[in-house]
Coordinates of C-alpha atoms and ligand atoms in Angstrom, one line a residue:
M1 CA -7.0 -27.7 11.1
S2 CA -4.3 -28.0 8.7
D3 CA -0.7 -26.9 7.8
V4 CA -0.1 -24.8 4.6
L5 CA 2.0 -23.2 2.9
V6 CA 1.9 -19.8 1.9
L7 CA 3.4 -16.6 1.3
G8 CA 2.4 -14.3 3.9
D9 CA -0.4 -12.3 1.2
E10 CA -1.7 -15.9 1.5
A11 CA -1.7 -17.0 4.6
L12 CA -3.6 -12.9 5.2
A13 CA -6.0 -14.2 2.3
L14 CA -6.4 -17.7 3.3
G15 CA -7.0 -15.9 7.3
A16 CA -10.0 -13.2 5.4
V17 CA -12.1 -16.5 4.1
D18 CA -12.1 -18.9 7.1
A19 CA -13.1 -15.4 8.8
G20 CA -15.9 -15.5 6.5
L21 CA -14.9 -12.7 3.7
S22 CA -18.0 -12.5 1.2
V23 CA -16.0 -9.5 -1.1
A24 CA -12.6 -8.4 -1.4
Y25 CA -11.8 -5.6 -3.4
G26 CA -8.5 -3.8 -4.1
Y27 CA -5.7 -2.2 -6.5
P28 CA -2.2 -4.1 -7.9
G29 CA 0.5 -2.8 -5.5
T30 CA 3.4 -4.6 -5.0
P31 CA 3.8 -6.2 -2.2
S32 CA -0.3 -6.4 -1.8
T33 CA -0.5 -7.7 -4.8
E34 CA -1.5 -11.0 -4.2
I35 CA -4.0 -11.0 -1.2
I36 CA -6.8 -10.4 -4.1
E37 CA -5.1 -12.8 -6.7
Y38 CA -4.7 -16.1 -3.7
L39 CA -8.6 -15.1 -3.6
Q40 CA -9.2 -14.9 -7.1
K41 CA -8.1 -18.6 -7.5
Y42 CA -9.7 -20.2 -4.5
S43 CA -13.0 -18.5 -5.7
S44 CA -11.8 -19.7 -9.0
E45 CA -11.1 -23.2 -7.9
N46 CA -12.9 -23.6 -4.0
D47 CA -15.9 -21.2 -3.7
P48 CA -17.7 -19.7 -6.5
D49 CA -19.8 -17.7 -4.2
L50 CA -16.7 -15.5 -2.4
I51 CA -16.0 -12.0 -5.1
A52 CA -12.5 -11.1 -5.3
R53 CA -12.2 -8.1 -7.8
W54 CA -9.5 -5.9 -8.9
C55 CA -11.0 -2.0 -8.8
S56 CA -10.1 1.1 -11.2
N57 CA -7.8 2.4 -8.0
E58 CA -7.9 1.8 -4.1
K59 CA -10.5 4.7 -3.5
T60 CA -13.3 2.8 -5.4
S61 CA -12.2 -0.6 -3.8
Y62 CA -12.8 0.9 -0.4
E63 CA -15.4 2.2 -1.6
G64 CA -17.3 -1.0 -2.7
A65 CA -15.6 -2.8 0.8
V66 CA -17.7 0.0 2.4
G67 CA -21.2 -1.0 0.6
V68 CA -19.9 -4.8 1.4
S69 CA -20.7 -3.5 5.0
Y70 CA -23.5 -1.8 4.9
A71 CA -25.0 -4.5 3.6
G72 CA -24.0 -7.0 5.9
K73 CA -21.3 -9.3 4.6
R74 CA -17.8 -9.0 5.5
A75 CA -15.8 -7.3 3.4
L76 CA -11.1 -7.5 3.0
V77 CA -9.8 -4.3 0.4
T78 CA -6.6 -4.8 0.1
M79 CA -3.3 -1.8 -1.1
K80 CA -0.4 -0.9 -0.9
H81 CA 0.9 1.9 1.3
V82 CA 0.8 4.6 -1.0
G83 CA -2.4 3.9 -1.5
L84 CA -4.0 4.2 0.9
N85 CA -3.6 8.2 -0.1
V86 CA -5.9 7.5 -2.9
A87 CA -7.8 6.1 -1.0
A88 CA -7.6 7.7 2.4
D89 CA -11.3 10.1 1.7
A90 CA -13.4 7.1 2.6
F91 CA -11.4 5.5 5.0
I92 CA -10.7 7.9 7.5
N93 CA -14.6 9.1 6.8
S94 CA -15.6 5.4 7.2
A95 CA -14.6 5.4 11.3
L96 CA -17.4 7.3 11.9
L97 CA -19.8 5.0 10.5
D98 CA -21.8 2.3 12.1
I99 CA -19.4 -0.9 10.0
N100 CA -22.0 -3.2 9.8
G101 CA -20.6 -6.9 8.6
G102 CA -17.0 -6.6 9.6
L103 CA -14.5 -4.0 7.4
V104 CA -10.9 -5.2 6.6
V105 CA -8.0 -3.0 5.4
A106 CA -4.9 -4.9 4.5
V107 CA -2.2 -2.3 3.7
C108 CA 0.8 -3.2 2.8
D109 CA 4.4 -1.2 3.9
D110 CA 7.3 -1.5 1.5
P111 CA 10.4 0.0 3.3
G112 CA 13.2 0.2 2.3
M113 CA 11.2 1.3 -0.8
H114 CA 11.9 -2.1 -3.1
S115 CA 9.4 -0.9 -5.2
S116 CA 7.2 2.4 -4.1
Q117 CA 8.0 5.7 -4.0
N118 CA 7.6 6.1 0.5
E119 CA 8.4 4.0 2.9
Q120 CA 5.4 5.9 4.8
D121 CA 4.3 4.2 7.6
S122 CA 0.4 3.0 7.2
R123 CA 0.0 2.9 11.3
F124 CA -0.3 7.7 11.2
Y125 CA -3.3 6.2 9.2
A126 CA -4.4 4.1 11.8
D127 CA -4.2 7.0 14.6
F128 CA -5.4 9.3 12.4
A129 CA -8.2 8.2 12.0
G130 CA -8.6 6.5 15.2
I131 CA -9.6 2.8 14.1
M132 CA -7.6 -0.7 16.1
C133 CA -4.3 -1.8 14.2
F134 CA -2.8 -5.6 14.0
E135 CA 1.1 -5.7 12.9
P136 CA 1.9 -9.0 12.7
R137 CA 5.3 -10.4 12.7
N138 CA 5.7 -13.7 11.4
H139 CA 3.2 -16.0 9.1
Q140 CA 0.9 -17.8 11.5
E141 CA 0.2 -14.0 12.9
V142 CA -1.5 -12.9 9.4
Y143 CA -3.7 -15.4 9.3
D144 CA -4.8 -15.0 13.4
M145 CA -4.8 -11.7 13.5
T146 CA -6.7 -11.3 9.9
R147 CA -9.3 -13.6 11.7
D148 CA -9.5 -11.6 15.2
A149 CA -9.4 -8.0 12.9
F150 CA -13.0 -9.2 11.3
E151 CA -15.0 -10.1 14.5
I152 CA -13.3 -6.7 16.1
S153 CA -14.7 -5.0 13.4
E154 CA -18.0 -6.3 13.4
R155 CA -17.2 -5.9 17.6
F156 CA -16.4 -2.1 17.9
K157 CA -18.1 -1.5 14.4
I158 CA -15.6 0.4 12.9
P159 CA -13.0 -0.1 10.2
V160 CA -9.8 -2.5 11.0
M161 CA -6.2 -2.0 10.2
L162 CA -3.9 -4.7 8.6
K163 CA -0.5 -3.5 8.6
L164 CA 1.7 -6.4 6.5
V165 CA 5.9 -5.4 5.0
T166 CA 7.0 -6.5 2.1
R167 CA 9.4 -9.2 3.9
L168 CA 6.5 -11.0 5.3
S169 CA 4.0 -9.9 2.5
H170 CA 6.5 -12.0 0.5
S171 CA 7.6 -14.5 2.6
R172 CA 7.0 -18.5 2.5
S173 CA 5.8 -20.2 6.2
S174 CA 4.0 -22.8 6.9
I175 CA 0.8 -21.5 8.8
T176 CA -1.8 -24.0 10.4
R177 CA -5.2 -23.1 9.2
R178 CA -8.2 -23.8 11.0
N179 CA -11.8 -24.5 11.2
T180 CA -13.9 -22.1 8.1
N181 CA -16.9 -20.2 9.0
Q182 CA -19.6 -19.9 7.4
K183 CA -19.8 -16.5 5.5
P184 CA -22.4 -14.0 8.1
D185 CA -25.0 -12.4 6.6
K186 CA -26.2 -9.5 8.7
G187 CA -28.7 -8.3 7.0
K188 CA -28.8 -4.0 6.0
A189 CA -27.1 -2.0 9.1
E190 CA -30.6 -1.2 10.6
D191 CA -29.5 2.8 12.0
R192 CA -29.2 4.8 8.6
L193 CA -28.5 8.1 10.4
R194 CA -25.1 6.8 11.8
W195 CA -24.8 6.2 7.9
M196 CA -24.3 9.5 6.7
A197 CA -21.3 11.8 7.0
L198 CA -23.5 14.7 7.3
P199 CA -21.6 16.7 9.8
S200 CA -24.7 17.0 12.5
L201 CA -24.6 13.8 12.6
S202 CA -20.8 12.9 12.1
R203 CA -20.1 15.3 15.0
K204 CA -22.1 12.3 17.2
N205 CA -20.1 9.7 16.1
W206 CA -17.1 11.3 16.4
S207 CA -18.0 11.8 19.8
D208 CA -18.7 9.0 19.7
L209 CA -15.6 6.7 18.1
L210 CA -13.5 8.9 21.0
D211 CA -15.4 7.8 23.8
Q212 CA -14.5 3.7 22.0
Q213 CA -11.1 4.6 22.1
Q214 CA -11.1 3.8 25.9
Y215 CA -12.4 0.1 24.6
F216 CA -9.8 -0.2 22.0
K217 CA -7.5 0.6 24.6
E218 CA -8.2 -2.2 27.4
Y219 CA -8.5 -5.3 24.1
S220 CA -5.7 -4.0 23.1
E221 CA -3.6 -4.3 26.8
G222 CA -4.8 -7.5 26.9
S223 CA -4.0 -8.5 24.4
V224 CA -1.7 -12.0 23.4
Y225 CA -0.2 -10.7 20.6
N226 CA 1.5 -7.7 23.2
K227 CA 3.6 -9.8 24.9
L228 CA 6.1 -8.4 28.2
S229 CA 8.5 -10.2 29.2
I230 CA 10.2 -8.8 32.6
N231 CA 13.8 -9.5 34.6
N232 CA 13.6 -7.6 37.7
D233 CA 17.5 -9.0 37.8
F234 CA 18.3 -6.3 34.9
T235 CA 17.7 -2.3 34.4
E236 CA 19.7 -0.9 33.2
Y237 CA 17.6 -0.6 30.0
G238 CA 14.4 -2.4 28.7
V239 CA 13.5 -3.3 24.9
I240 CA 10.2 -2.3 22.9
T241 CA 9.8 -3.5 19.7
T242 CA 6.9 -4.0 16.6
G243 CA 6.3 -5.8 14.4
L244 CA 9.7 -7.3 12.3
G245 CA 11.8 -5.3 14.7
G246 CA 10.6 -8.3 17.1
N247 CA 11.7 -11.1 15.2
Y248 CA 15.7 -9.5 14.5
Y249 CA 15.8 -9.1 18.2
L250 CA 14.5 -12.5 19.4
E251 CA 17.2 -13.4 16.2
N252 CA 20.0 -11.8 18.7
A253 CA 18.6 -11.2 22.7
G254 CA 20.6 -14.6 23.1
D255 CA 23.6 -13.3 22.6
L256 CA 23.3 -10.9 25.1
E257 CA 24.8 -11.7 28.7
L258 CA 21.9 -10.7 30.5
K259 CA 18.5 -10.6 29.0
P260 CA 16.3 -7.4 29.0
S261 CA 12.7 -7.1 30.0
H262 CA 11.0 -6.9 26.5
L263 CA 8.0 -6.2 25.1
H264 CA 6.7 -6.9 21.6
I265 CA 3.8 -4.1 19.9
G266 CA 1.3 -6.4 18.0
V267 CA -2.1 -5.1 18.1
Y268 CA -3.1 -0.8 18.7
P269 CA -4.2 2.1 20.0
V270 CA 0.2 1.3 21.6
P271 CA -0.5 -0.6 25.3
V272 CA 0.1 2.2 28.0
D273 CA 0.2 0.8 30.5
L274 CA 2.1 -2.3 29.3
I275 CA 5.3 0.7 28.4
K276 CA 4.3 2.5 31.5
K277 CA 4.8 -1.4 33.4
L278 CA 8.5 -2.0 30.6
T279 CA 10.0 1.7 31.0
D280 CA 9.4 2.0 35.3
R281 CA 12.3 -1.0 36.2
V282 CA 14.9 0.5 33.8
R283 CA 17.2 3.5 33.2
Q284 CA 16.6 3.9 28.8
V285 CA 14.6 2.1 26.7
I286 CA 15.2 0.3 23.4
V287 CA 13.2 1.2 19.9
I288 CA 12.9 -1.3 18.2
E289 CA 9.8 -1.2 15.4
E290 CA 9.9 -1.3 11.5
G291 CA 8.7 1.9 9.5
Y292 CA 8.7 5.3 11.8
P293 CA 9.2 5.9 14.7
F294 CA 5.4 5.4 16.3
V295 CA 5.6 3.7 19.3
E296 CA 9.1 6.0 20.0
R297 CA 7.4 9.8 19.6
M298 CA 4.5 8.8 21.4
M299 CA 6.7 7.5 24.1
K300 CA 7.3 11.9 24.6
G301 CA 4.2 11.5 26.2
I302 CA 3.4 8.3 27.6
L303 CA 6.7 8.6 30.0
S304 CA 6.5 9.7 33.8
T305 CA 9.6 9.9 34.2
S306 CA 12.2 11.5 31.9
I307 CA 13.8 8.2 31.9
P308 CA 16.0 8.0 28.1
V309 CA 14.3 7.0 25.0
H310 CA 17.0 5.4 22.1
G311 CA 15.7 4.6 18.6
K312 CA 15.6 6.5 15.4
L313 CA 14.9 9.9 16.6
D314 CA 18.5 9.8 18.1
R315 CA 19.6 7.2 14.7
S316 CA 20.5 3.6 17.3
V317 CA 18.4 2.5 15.3
P318 CA 18.8 3.7 11.2
P319 CA 16.0 5.5 10.5
A320 CA 16.0 4.4 7.0
G321 CA 14.7 1.6 5.3
E322 CA 14.1 -1.9 6.2
L323 CA 15.6 -3.3 9.7
N324 CA 17.9 -6.9 9.0
P325 CA 19.4 -8.9 12.3
E326 CA 22.6 -6.8 11.4
N327 CA 21.2 -3.7 12.1
V328 CA 19.3 -4.6 15.1
R329 CA 22.5 -6.4 16.6
S330 CA 24.1 -3.2 16.1
A331 CA 21.0 -1.0 18.5
I332 CA 21.4 -3.6 20.8
G333 CA 25.4 -3.5 21.3
L334 CA 26.4 -6.9 20.3
E335 CA 29.4 -7.2 17.9
P336 CA 28.9 -7.8 14.6
K337 CA 28.8 -11.5 13.2
A338 CA 31.2 -12.7 11.7
V339 CA 30.4 -13.3 8.0
K340 CA 32.6 -16.7 6.2
G341 CA 34.6 -16.0 3.4
D342 CA 34.7 -13.0 1.6
V343 CA 31.2 -11.7 0.2
P344 CA 31.9 -10.5 -3.6
D345 CA 31.6 -6.9 -5.3
L346 CA 28.2 -8.1 -7.9
P347 CA 27.5 -5.7 -10.7
A348 CA 24.6 -3.3 -9.8
R349 CA 22.1 -4.8 -12.1
P350 CA 19.6 -1.6 -12.5
P351 CA 16.2 -2.8 -13.8
Q352 CA 15.1 -1.8 -17.2
L353 CA 12.1 -2.6 -20.6
C354 CA 12.0 -5.7 -21.3
K355 CA 13.5 -6.5 -24.4
G356 CA 10.5 -5.4 -27.3
C357 CA 8.2 -3.7 -24.7
P358 CA 6.6 -1.3 -26.7
H359 CA 6.7 1.6 -24.3
T360 CA 10.5 1.9 -25.8
D361 CA 9.3 2.7 -29.4
T362 CA 6.9 4.7 -28.0
F363 CA 9.5 6.7 -25.9
T364 CA 12.3 6.9 -29.2
A365 CA 9.7 9.0 -31.6
L366 CA 8.7 10.5 -27.9
N367 CA 12.7 11.5 -28.3
H368 CA 13.2 12.2 -31.8
A369 CA 9.5 14.8 -31.6
V370 CA 11.5 16.6 -28.9
A371 CA 15.0 16.7 -30.0
D372 CA 13.1 19.1 -32.9
F373 CA 11.8 22.4 -30.1
T374 CA 14.2 24.6 -28.0
E375 CA 12.7 23.9 -24.6
S376 CA 10.4 21.3 -23.5
I377 CA 8.3 19.2 -21.6
V378 CA 8.2 15.7 -20.1
T379 CA 6.2 14.6 -16.9
S380 CA 4.9 11.0 -16.4
D381 CA 3.4 8.9 -13.8
I382 CA 3.1 4.8 -12.4
G383 CA 4.6 1.9 -13.7
C384 CA 6.3 0.3 -16.1
Y385 CA 7.0 3.2 -18.7
A386 CA 9.1 4.4 -14.8
L387 CA 12.6 2.9 -17.0
G388 CA 12.0 5.4 -19.9
A389 CA 13.6 7.5 -16.7
L390 CA 17.7 5.7 -17.1
P391 CA 20.0 5.9 -20.0
P392 CA 20.2 4.8 -22.8
L393 CA 16.2 6.6 -23.1
S394 CA 16.2 10.0 -20.7
A395 CA 12.6 10.7 -21.6
I396 CA 10.6 11.4 -18.7
E397 CA 11.3 14.4 -15.9
T398 CA 9.1 13.6 -13.4
L399 CA 7.1 11.1 -11.5
L400 CA 5.3 11.6 -8.8
C401 CA 2.5 9.2 -8.2
M402 CA -0.9 7.3 -9.3
G403 CA -1.8 10.3 -12.5
A404 CA -0.5 12.9 -11.2
S405 CA 1.4 13.2 -14.8
V406 CA -2.0 15.0 -16.5
G407 CA -2.2 17.0 -13.6
M408 CA 0.8 18.3 -13.4
A409 CA 1.0 18.8 -17.2
R410 CA -1.3 21.0 -17.3
G411 CA 0.1 23.2 -14.3
A412 CA 3.5 23.4 -16.3
S413 CA 1.9 24.4 -19.7
E414 CA -0.3 27.1 -17.5
A415 CA 2.2 28.5 -16.0
G416 CA 4.0 29.3 -19.3
R417 CA 6.3 26.8 -20.7
K418 CA 5.7 25.3 -24.7
N419 CA 5.6 21.8 -25.9
V420 CA 4.5 20.1 -22.8
V421 CA 3.4 16.1 -23.1
A422 CA 2.1 14.2 -20.4
T423 CA 3.5 9.8 -20.6
I424 CA 0.6 7.9 -18.0
G425 CA -0.2 3.9 -19.0
D426 CA -3.3 3.0 -19.9
S427 CA -3.9 1.0 -16.4
T428 CA -2.5 4.6 -14.5
F429 CA -4.4 6.0 -16.5
L430 CA -7.5 4.8 -15.3
H431 CA -7.1 4.7 -12.0
S432 CA -6.4 8.5 -11.8
G433 CA -5.4 11.0 -15.2
I434 CA -9.4 10.8 -16.1
T435 CA -10.1 13.4 -14.0
A436 CA -7.0 15.2 -14.4
L437 CA -7.6 15.2 -18.7
V438 CA -11.3 16.2 -17.3
D439 CA -9.4 19.8 -16.6
A440 CA -7.6 20.0 -18.8
A441 CA -10.0 20.0 -21.7
S442 CA -12.0 22.1 -19.6
T443 CA -9.7 25.0 -20.3
N444 CA -8.2 23.1 -24.3
T445 CA -4.7 23.6 -22.0
D446 CA -1.6 24.0 -24.8
M447 CA -0.3 19.4 -24.0
T448 CA -0.1 16.7 -25.4
L449 CA -0.5 13.2 -23.8
I450 CA 0.6 10.3 -24.7
I451 CA -1.1 7.0 -22.7
M452 CA 1.3 4.1 -23.2
D453 CA -1.5 1.5 -23.5
N454 CA -0.3 -2.2 -23.6
S455 CA -3.5 -3.5 -23.1
T456 CA -2.1 -4.6 -18.5
T457 CA -1.6 -4.0 -15.6
A458 CA 2.2 -4.9 -16.2
M459 CA 4.7 -3.5 -13.1
T460 CA 2.6 -5.7 -11.4
G461 CA 2.1 -8.8 -12.7
M462 CA -0.1 -8.7 -15.5
Q463 CA -3.5 -8.2 -13.9
D464 CA -6.2 -7.2 -16.5
T465 CA -7.1 -3.4 -17.2
I466 CA -10.4 -2.5 -15.7
V467 CA -11.5 -1.1 -19.6
S468 CA -10.6 -2.8 -23.3
S469 CA -8.7 -0.3 -25.6
P470 CA -11.4 0.3 -28.0
R471 CA -13.0 2.3 -24.0
I472 CA -10.4 4.1 -23.1
R473 CA -10.5 5.6 -26.5
D474 CA -14.5 6.7 -25.7
I475 CA -13.1 8.0 -21.8
V476 CA -10.7 9.9 -23.6
L477 CA -13.3 11.3 -26.1
A478 CA -16.0 11.9 -23.0
C479 CA -13.5 14.2 -21.2
G480 CA -14.3 16.4 -23.9
V481 CA -10.9 16.0 -25.8
E482 CA -11.7 16.9 -29.5
P483 CA -12.0 14.2 -31.7
E484 CA -9.4 15.4 -34.2
H485 CA -6.5 15.6 -31.8
L486 CA -7.4 11.9 -30.4
V487 CA -4.8 10.3 -32.4
E488 CA -3.4 6.5 -32.7
I489 CA -0.4 5.4 -33.1
K490 CA 1.1 1.7 -33.0
A491 CA 4.1 1.4 -31.1
L492 CA 6.8 -0.7 -33.0
H493 CA 9.9 0.4 -34.3
K494 CA 8.4 0.4 -37.4
H495 CA 6.8 2.9 -37.7
D496 CA 8.9 5.4 -36.1
A497 CA 9.4 8.2 -38.6
E498 CA 5.5 8.7 -38.7
N499 CA 4.9 7.6 -35.2
T500 CA 7.5 10.7 -34.8
A501 CA 6.3 12.7 -37.2
I502 CA 3.1 12.2 -35.2
I503 CA 3.9 13.2 -31.6
K504 CA 5.6 16.6 -32.9
K505 CA 1.7 17.6 -34.9
E506 CA 0.2 16.6 -32.0
I507 CA 2.9 19.3 -29.4
E508 CA 2.5 21.7 -32.2
Y509 CA -1.0 22.4 -31.7
H510 CA -1.9 24.9 -29.3
G511 CA -4.3 23.1 -27.2
L512 CA -4.6 19.4 -25.8
S513 CA -4.6 16.5 -27.6
V514 CA -3.7 13.2 -26.7
I515 CA -2.1 9.8 -28.6
I516 CA -2.7 6.3 -27.8
A517 CA 0.2 4.3 -28.4
L518 CA -1.2 0.6 -28.4
R519 CA 1.0 -2.0 -28.5
E520 CA 0.2 -4.8 -26.0
C521 CA 2.7 -5.3 -23.1
I522 CA 4.9 -8.5 -24.9
H523 CA 4.3 -10.7 -22.1
I524 CA 0.2 -10.9 -22.6
V525 CA 0.9 -11.3 -26.5
G526 CA -0.7 -14.9 -27.1
K527 CA -2.1 -15.1 -23.9
K528 CA -5.7 -13.2 -24.6
Ligands
SF4_601 S1 6.7 -5.8 -18.6 FE1 5.8 -5.2 -20.2 S2 5.3 -3.3 -19.9 FE2 6.7 -3.9 -19.2 S3 8.3 -3.4 -19.0 FE3 8.6 -6.1 -19.8 S4 7.4 -5.8 -21.8 FE4 7.3 -3.3 -21.0

């Protein structure tokens, strides 16, 4: 046993290592990135047999992890919450397989959207797939639950989800490590009929998964992470908390005159019997949960008596953004704590592209090029270059999800709009822009794709792009783009007039063209 000071993400990585992890795959995405980064460092310093790799996207990461499980070893796959949308096909279907080596999917949600386009709650995905989900509320629980998740995965033969949130992933605290397991090797899965998602086989596997739900529920009802404390002397209301909502509640509960009965939920499926034990003793209940009103909604179908349920749905708890000690304090009817001194109004500091960023020079040339047309559309994507939306560049018009710039440009062009341009980074192009480019090439759609190749995944901390720049050119050609309309430019201010002319010429071409704007992110110059 040893104590270490770690980020929440690092606690998860260490929990996996100590559980006997063999392979981890992931795609970088804040706030989950540090899990794989820590494992890579751990592997290089302590355990060369441990494999931890970045993949092209979350789906390929997930599929790789399922392959490790089939081969009989323990696998971890990491992503941010919106990444699970990308991996969803493999994720949902994998619940019907006969998981062999333990398979844990670590998903980091981002309530408050610190660096994401939505604040979707991954617990719904776990419920949708019919698997178990652990939701830790502190670093020790992250470590302990990670170890337990591998055990549960192998016991019930299902993938198991670990759901973190930004405040936990990126805060630091000490944890106590326990002994490190040997890496289990169960050998290749024996029953291949449980590993093929053919309809005739899936019908049985789905039926089996439904039958298993009662065992998942039994585990959840008895779990040490689902804690119920009853106060029979106070029946006015009870409190149910999940995730960090439990910490914020306990931080304020000492100021309540009488302590309500309290259930904290850390493992799903929802412990229905524990909820009933609480609600049978109180006249109303307040649900404080980080994320969507997941438990709160389910309670409508759980309660035998119709007691009022307060929470996000009736806005007793803020329905959007993060919970914090102050808004939870207000939800349980306490006056705000007095703040010592005035908090000055600080000027806003909106994010912006770094000084000297190659994207600035590409966007500047693009702005000059489209200025010569009476109409144009510029779609964009997820990455540093999304900041091209802000003044003074104001260069882009849309941003949806990873890879969408290419498909949206194709759609806008086929809808009859002229001078349509898509802008995408190298990493995002490899993540999910390629398939949309194949679509555009198949119809030689009248659009121009600009791949802004800075040779790194900059926004999440300079992870290596999965393939090097020269090979991106090969990939574009292999998608079916005509060689004479694949052009490279150097993203430098001194080349602005030349780059503007090239972009304009390719926009004027009535067919598909691709421009690769090359220059390394300034933060990796000299590091390679
Ligand atoms: S990190 Fe690199 S790519 Fe991102 S804004 Fe800064 S210079 Fe540009």
